[in-house]
mmCIF file of C-alpha atoms and ligand atoms in Angstrom:
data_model
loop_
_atom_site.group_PDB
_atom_site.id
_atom_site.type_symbol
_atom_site.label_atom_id
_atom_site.label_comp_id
_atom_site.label_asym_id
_atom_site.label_seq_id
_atom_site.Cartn_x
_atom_site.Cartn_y
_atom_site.Cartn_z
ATOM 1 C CA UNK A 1 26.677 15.308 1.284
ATOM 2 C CA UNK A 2 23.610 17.038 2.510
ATOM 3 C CA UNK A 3 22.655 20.348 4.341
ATOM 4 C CA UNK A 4 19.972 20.392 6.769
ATOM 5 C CA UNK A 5 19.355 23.881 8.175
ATOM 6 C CA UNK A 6 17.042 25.714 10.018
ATOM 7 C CA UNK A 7 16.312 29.011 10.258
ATOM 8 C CA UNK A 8 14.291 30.768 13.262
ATOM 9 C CA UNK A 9 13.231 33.831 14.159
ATOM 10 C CA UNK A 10 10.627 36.101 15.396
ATOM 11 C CA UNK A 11 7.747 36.979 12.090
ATOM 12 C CA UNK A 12 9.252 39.751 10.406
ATOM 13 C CA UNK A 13 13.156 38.881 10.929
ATOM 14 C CA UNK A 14 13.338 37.959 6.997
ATOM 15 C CA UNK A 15 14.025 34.614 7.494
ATOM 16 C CA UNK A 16 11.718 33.756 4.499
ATOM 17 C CA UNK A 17 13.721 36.233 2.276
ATOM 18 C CA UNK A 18 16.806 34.713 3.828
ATOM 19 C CA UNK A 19 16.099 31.397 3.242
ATOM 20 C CA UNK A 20 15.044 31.329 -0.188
ATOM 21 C CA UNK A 21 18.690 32.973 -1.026
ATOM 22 C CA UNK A 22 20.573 30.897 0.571
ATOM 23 C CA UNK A 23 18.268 28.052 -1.088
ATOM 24 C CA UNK A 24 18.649 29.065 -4.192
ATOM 25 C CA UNK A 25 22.563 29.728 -3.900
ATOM 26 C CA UNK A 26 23.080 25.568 -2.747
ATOM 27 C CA UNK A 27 20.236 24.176 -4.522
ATOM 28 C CA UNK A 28 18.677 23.135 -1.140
ATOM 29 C CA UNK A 29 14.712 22.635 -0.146
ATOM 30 C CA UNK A 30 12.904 25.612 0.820
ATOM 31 C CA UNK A 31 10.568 24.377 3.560
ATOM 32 C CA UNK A 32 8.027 26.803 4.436
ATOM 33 C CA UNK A 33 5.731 25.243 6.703
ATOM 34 C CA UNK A 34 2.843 28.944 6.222
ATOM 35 C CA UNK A 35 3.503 28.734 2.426
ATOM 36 C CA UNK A 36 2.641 24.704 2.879
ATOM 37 C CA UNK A 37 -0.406 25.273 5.095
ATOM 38 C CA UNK A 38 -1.780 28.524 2.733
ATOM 39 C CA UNK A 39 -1.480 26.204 -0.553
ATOM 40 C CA UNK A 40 -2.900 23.099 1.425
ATOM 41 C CA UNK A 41 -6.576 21.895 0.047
ATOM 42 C CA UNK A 42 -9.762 21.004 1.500
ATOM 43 C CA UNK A 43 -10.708 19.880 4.744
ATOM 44 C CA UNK A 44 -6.845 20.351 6.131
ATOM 45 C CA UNK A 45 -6.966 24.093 4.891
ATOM 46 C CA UNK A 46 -10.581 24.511 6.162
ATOM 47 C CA UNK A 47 -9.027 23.649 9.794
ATOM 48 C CA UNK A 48 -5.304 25.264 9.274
ATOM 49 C CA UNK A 49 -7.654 28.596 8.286
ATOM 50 C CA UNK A 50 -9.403 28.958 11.703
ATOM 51 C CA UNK A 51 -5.751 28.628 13.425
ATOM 52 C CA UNK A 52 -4.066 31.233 10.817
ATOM 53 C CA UNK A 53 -6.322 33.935 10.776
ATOM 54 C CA UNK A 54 -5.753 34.482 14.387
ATOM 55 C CA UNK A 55 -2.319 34.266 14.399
ATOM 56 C CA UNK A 56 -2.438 30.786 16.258
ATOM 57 C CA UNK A 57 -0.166 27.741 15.815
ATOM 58 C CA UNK A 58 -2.082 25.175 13.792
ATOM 59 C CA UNK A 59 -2.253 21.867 15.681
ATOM 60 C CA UNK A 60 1.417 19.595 15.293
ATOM 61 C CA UNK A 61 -0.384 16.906 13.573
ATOM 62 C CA UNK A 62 -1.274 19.024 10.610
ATOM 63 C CA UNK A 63 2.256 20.423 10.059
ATOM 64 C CA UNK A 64 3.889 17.361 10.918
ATOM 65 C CA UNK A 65 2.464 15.476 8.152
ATOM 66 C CA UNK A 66 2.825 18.250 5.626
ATOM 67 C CA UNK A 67 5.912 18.655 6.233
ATOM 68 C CA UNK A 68 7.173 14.483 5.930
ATOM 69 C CA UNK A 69 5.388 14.522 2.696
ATOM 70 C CA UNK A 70 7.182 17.828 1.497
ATOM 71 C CA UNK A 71 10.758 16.364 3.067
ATOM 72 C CA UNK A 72 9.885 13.110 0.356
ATOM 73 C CA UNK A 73 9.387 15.236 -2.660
ATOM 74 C CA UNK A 74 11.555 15.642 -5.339
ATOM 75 C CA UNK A 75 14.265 18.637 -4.898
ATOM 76 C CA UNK A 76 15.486 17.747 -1.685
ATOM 77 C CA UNK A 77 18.078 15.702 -2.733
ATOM 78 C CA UNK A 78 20.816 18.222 -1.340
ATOM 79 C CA UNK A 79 19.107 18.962 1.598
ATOM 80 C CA UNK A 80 16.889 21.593 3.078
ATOM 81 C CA UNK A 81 16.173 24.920 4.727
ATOM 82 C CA UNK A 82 13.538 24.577 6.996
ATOM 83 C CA UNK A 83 11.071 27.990 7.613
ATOM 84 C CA UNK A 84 9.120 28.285 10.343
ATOM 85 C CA UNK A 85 9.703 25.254 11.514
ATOM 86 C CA UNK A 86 9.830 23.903 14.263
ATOM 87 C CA UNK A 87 8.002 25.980 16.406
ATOM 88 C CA UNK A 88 7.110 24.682 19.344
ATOM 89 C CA UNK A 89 9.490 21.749 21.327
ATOM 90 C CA UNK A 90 6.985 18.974 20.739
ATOM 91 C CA UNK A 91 7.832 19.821 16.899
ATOM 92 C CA UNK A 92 11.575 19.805 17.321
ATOM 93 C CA UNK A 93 11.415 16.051 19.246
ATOM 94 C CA UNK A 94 9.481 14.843 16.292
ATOM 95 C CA UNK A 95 12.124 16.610 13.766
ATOM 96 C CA UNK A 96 14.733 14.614 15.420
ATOM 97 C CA UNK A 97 12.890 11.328 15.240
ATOM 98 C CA UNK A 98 12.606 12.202 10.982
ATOM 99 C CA UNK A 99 16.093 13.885 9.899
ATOM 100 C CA UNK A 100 19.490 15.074 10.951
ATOM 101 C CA UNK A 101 19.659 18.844 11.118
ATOM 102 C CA UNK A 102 23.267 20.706 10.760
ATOM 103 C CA UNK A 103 23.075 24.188 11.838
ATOM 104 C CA UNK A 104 20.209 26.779 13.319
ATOM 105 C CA UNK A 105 20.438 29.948 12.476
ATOM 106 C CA UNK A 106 18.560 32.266 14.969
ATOM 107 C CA UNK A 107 18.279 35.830 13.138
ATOM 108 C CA UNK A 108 17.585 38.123 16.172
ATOM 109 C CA UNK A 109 15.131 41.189 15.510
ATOM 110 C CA UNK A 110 13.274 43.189 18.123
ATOM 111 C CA UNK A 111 9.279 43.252 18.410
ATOM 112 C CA UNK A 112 9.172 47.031 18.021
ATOM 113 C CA UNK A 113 11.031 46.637 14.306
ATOM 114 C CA UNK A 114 9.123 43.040 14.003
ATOM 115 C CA UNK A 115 5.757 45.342 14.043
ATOM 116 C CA UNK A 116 7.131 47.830 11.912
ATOM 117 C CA UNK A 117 8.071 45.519 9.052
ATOM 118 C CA UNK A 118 4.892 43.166 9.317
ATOM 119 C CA UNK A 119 2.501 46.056 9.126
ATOM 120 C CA UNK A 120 4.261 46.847 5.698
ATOM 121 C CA UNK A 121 4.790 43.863 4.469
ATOM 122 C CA UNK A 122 2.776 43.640 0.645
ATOM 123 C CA UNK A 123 2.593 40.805 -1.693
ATOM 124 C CA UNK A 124 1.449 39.946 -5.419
ATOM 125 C CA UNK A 125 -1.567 37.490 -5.084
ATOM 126 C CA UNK A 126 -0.833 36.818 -8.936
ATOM 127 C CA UNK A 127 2.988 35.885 -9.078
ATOM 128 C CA UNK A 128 3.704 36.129 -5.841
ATOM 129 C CA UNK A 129 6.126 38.634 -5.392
ATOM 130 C CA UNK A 130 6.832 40.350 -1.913
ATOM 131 C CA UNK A 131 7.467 44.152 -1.463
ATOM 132 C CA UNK A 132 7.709 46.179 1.859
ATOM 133 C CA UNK A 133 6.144 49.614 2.276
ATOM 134 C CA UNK A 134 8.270 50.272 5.407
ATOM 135 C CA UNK A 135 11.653 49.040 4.982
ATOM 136 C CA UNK A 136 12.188 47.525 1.425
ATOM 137 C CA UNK A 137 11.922 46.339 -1.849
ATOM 138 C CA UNK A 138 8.923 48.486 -2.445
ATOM 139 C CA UNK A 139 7.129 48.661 -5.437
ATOM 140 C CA UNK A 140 7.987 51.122 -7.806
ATOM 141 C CA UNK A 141 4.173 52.697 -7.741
ATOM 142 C CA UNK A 142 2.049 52.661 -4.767
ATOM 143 C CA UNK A 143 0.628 49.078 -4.389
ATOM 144 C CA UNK A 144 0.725 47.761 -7.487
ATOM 145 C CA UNK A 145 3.084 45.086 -8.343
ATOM 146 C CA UNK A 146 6.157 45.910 -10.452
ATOM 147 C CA UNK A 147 6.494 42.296 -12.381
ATOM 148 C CA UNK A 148 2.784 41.939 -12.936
ATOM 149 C CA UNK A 149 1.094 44.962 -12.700
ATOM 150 C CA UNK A 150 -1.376 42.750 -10.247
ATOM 151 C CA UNK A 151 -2.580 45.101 -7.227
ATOM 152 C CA UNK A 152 -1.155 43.946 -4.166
ATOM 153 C CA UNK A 153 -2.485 42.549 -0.681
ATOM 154 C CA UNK A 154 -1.716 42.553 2.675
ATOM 155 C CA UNK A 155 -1.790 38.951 4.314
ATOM 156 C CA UNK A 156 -4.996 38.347 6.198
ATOM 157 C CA UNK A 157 -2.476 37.673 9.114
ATOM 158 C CA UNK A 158 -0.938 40.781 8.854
ATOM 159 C CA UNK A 159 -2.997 42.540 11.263
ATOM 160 C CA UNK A 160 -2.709 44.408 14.374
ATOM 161 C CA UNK A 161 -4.351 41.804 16.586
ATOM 162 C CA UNK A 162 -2.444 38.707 14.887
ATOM 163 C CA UNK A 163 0.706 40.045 15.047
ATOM 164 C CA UNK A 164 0.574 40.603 18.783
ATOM 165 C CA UNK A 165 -0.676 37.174 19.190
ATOM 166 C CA UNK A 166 2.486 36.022 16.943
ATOM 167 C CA UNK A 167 4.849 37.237 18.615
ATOM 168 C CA UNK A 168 3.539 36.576 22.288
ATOM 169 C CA UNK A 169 3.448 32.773 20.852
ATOM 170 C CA UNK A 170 7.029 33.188 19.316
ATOM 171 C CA UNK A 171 8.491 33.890 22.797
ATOM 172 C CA UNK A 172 5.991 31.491 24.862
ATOM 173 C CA UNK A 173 6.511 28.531 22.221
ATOM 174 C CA UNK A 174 9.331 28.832 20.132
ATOM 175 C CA UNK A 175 12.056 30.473 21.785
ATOM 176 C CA UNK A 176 12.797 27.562 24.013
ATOM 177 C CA UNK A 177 13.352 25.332 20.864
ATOM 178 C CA UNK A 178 16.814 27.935 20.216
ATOM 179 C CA UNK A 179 17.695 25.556 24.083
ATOM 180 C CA UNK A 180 17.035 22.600 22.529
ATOM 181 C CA UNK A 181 19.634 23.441 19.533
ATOM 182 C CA UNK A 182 23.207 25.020 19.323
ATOM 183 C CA UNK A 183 22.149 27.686 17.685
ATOM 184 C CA UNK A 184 24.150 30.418 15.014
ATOM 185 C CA UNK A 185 22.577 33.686 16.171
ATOM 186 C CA UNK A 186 22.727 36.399 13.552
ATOM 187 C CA UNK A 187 21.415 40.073 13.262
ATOM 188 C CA UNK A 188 18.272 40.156 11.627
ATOM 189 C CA UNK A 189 18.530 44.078 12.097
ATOM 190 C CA UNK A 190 20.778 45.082 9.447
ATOM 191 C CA UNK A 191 20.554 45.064 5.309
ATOM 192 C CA UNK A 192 19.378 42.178 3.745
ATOM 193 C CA UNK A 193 22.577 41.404 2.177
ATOM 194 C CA UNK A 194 25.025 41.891 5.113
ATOM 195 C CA UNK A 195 22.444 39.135 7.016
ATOM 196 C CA UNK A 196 22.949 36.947 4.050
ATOM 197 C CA UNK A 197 27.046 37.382 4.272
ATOM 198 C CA UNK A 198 27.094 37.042 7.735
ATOM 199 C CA UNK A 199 25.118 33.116 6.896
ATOM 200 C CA UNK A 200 26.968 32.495 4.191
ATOM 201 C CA UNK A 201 30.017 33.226 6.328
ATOM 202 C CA UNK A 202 28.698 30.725 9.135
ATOM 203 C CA UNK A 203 28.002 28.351 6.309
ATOM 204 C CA UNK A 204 31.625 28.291 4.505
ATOM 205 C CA UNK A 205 32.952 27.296 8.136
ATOM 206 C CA UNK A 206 30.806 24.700 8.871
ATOM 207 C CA UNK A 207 31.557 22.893 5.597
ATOM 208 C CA UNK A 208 35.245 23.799 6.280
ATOM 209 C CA UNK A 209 34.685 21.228 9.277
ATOM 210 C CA UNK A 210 32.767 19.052 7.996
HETATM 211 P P1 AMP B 301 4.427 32.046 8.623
HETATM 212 O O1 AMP B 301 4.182 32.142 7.149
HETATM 213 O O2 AMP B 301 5.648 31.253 8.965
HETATM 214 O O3 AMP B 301 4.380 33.399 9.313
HETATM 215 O O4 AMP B 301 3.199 31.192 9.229
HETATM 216 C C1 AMP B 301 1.873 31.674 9.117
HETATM 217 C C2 AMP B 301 0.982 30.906 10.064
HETATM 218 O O5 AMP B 301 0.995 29.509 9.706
HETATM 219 C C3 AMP B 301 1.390 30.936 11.531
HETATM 220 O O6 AMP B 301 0.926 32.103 12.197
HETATM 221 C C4 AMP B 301 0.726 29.660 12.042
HETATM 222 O O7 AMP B 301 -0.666 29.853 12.203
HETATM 223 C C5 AMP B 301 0.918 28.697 10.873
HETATM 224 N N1 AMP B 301 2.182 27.932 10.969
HETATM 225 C C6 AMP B 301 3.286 28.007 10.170
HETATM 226 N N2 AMP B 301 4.231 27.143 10.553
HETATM 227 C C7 AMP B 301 3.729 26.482 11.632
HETATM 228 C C8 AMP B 301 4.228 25.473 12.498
HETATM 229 N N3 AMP B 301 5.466 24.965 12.346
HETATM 230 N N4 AMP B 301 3.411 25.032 13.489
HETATM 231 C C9 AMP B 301 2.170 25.526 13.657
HETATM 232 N N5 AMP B 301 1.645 26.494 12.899
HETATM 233 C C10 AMP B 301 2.407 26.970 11.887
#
């Protein structure tokens, strides 16, 4: 049997962080369509780049067929957790036309915190490890990264201007997919691990009725 999920929310909510425990805990597919489009090659990164830097949604086409080829791979066998995906209603028509999805999991922050956590938000371009100044994990000495010793960045996207353009495109184009779905909302506001009880919660109860 397999679990399809989704999880949405505005940049900043911790979706990422929340998907890749939940992942990891049922051996599903972590589907992060900006980790696919950052490690794309070529021509295809060449024209997801000039949508990116700017904070802009890069064309359906692109993600579309990243994403069927990622959905093929090996590891998916279980099922999936799908990041950042869709994110527009065009995106979640196609999604239904490729795959059954179980549950949505809308994880509810405010922009005023969504700022606050983006404009601290650090990674390791060496391992890849992710720290933030603001809230937390943060790195036990000032930007430099605990597991590698690597000096960390800030994501090109991670400015001022392309965070406001984010989130105005988060509530223009995605939130009307959370219509489209029956979605779980959750509160994206508190700890990271009471946001990842509160799923695994929602989780246990959907399998109960399975
Ligand atoms: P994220 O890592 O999810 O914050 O995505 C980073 C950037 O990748 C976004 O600002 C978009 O430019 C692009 N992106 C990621 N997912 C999608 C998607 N489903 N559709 C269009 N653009 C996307």
């Amino acid at each position: 049997m397999t679990s399809n999920y989704i999880f949405v929310g505005p940049q900043g909510s911790g979706k990422g962080t929340q998907a890749k425990i939940i992942a990891t805990k049922y051996n599903l597919c972590h589907i992060s369509t900006g980790d696919l489009l950052r490690n794309a090659q070529g021509e295809l990164k060449e024209k997801a780049d000039e949508y990116m830097l700017s904070g802009k949604l890069v064309p359906d086409e692109i993600v579309l067929s990243l994403l069927k080829e990622k959905l093929q791979s090996s590891g998916c066998e279980n099922g999936f957790i799908l990041d950042g995906f869709p994110r527009n209603i065009t995106q979640a028509e196609q999604l239904d036309k490729i795959t059954k999805i179980d549950a949505v999991f809308n994880i509810v922050i405010s922009d005023d915190e969504a700022i606050k956590r983006l404009e601290g938000r650090r990674n390791c371009p060496s391992c890849g490890a992710n720290y933030n100044i603001v809230t937390a994990p943060k790195p036990n000495v000032d930007n430099i990264c605990d597991i590698c010793q690597s000096k960390l960045v800030k994501r090109e996207d991670d400015n001022e201007q392309a965070i406001k353009n984010r989130l105005e495109i988060y509530h223009k184009e995605t939130s009307p997919i959370l219509k489209h779905y029956n979605t779980i909302p959750v509160n994206g506001e508190q700890d990271i691990d009471k946001v990842t009880e509160d799923i695994l919660k929602a989780i246990k109860m959907l399998n109960f009725f399975k």
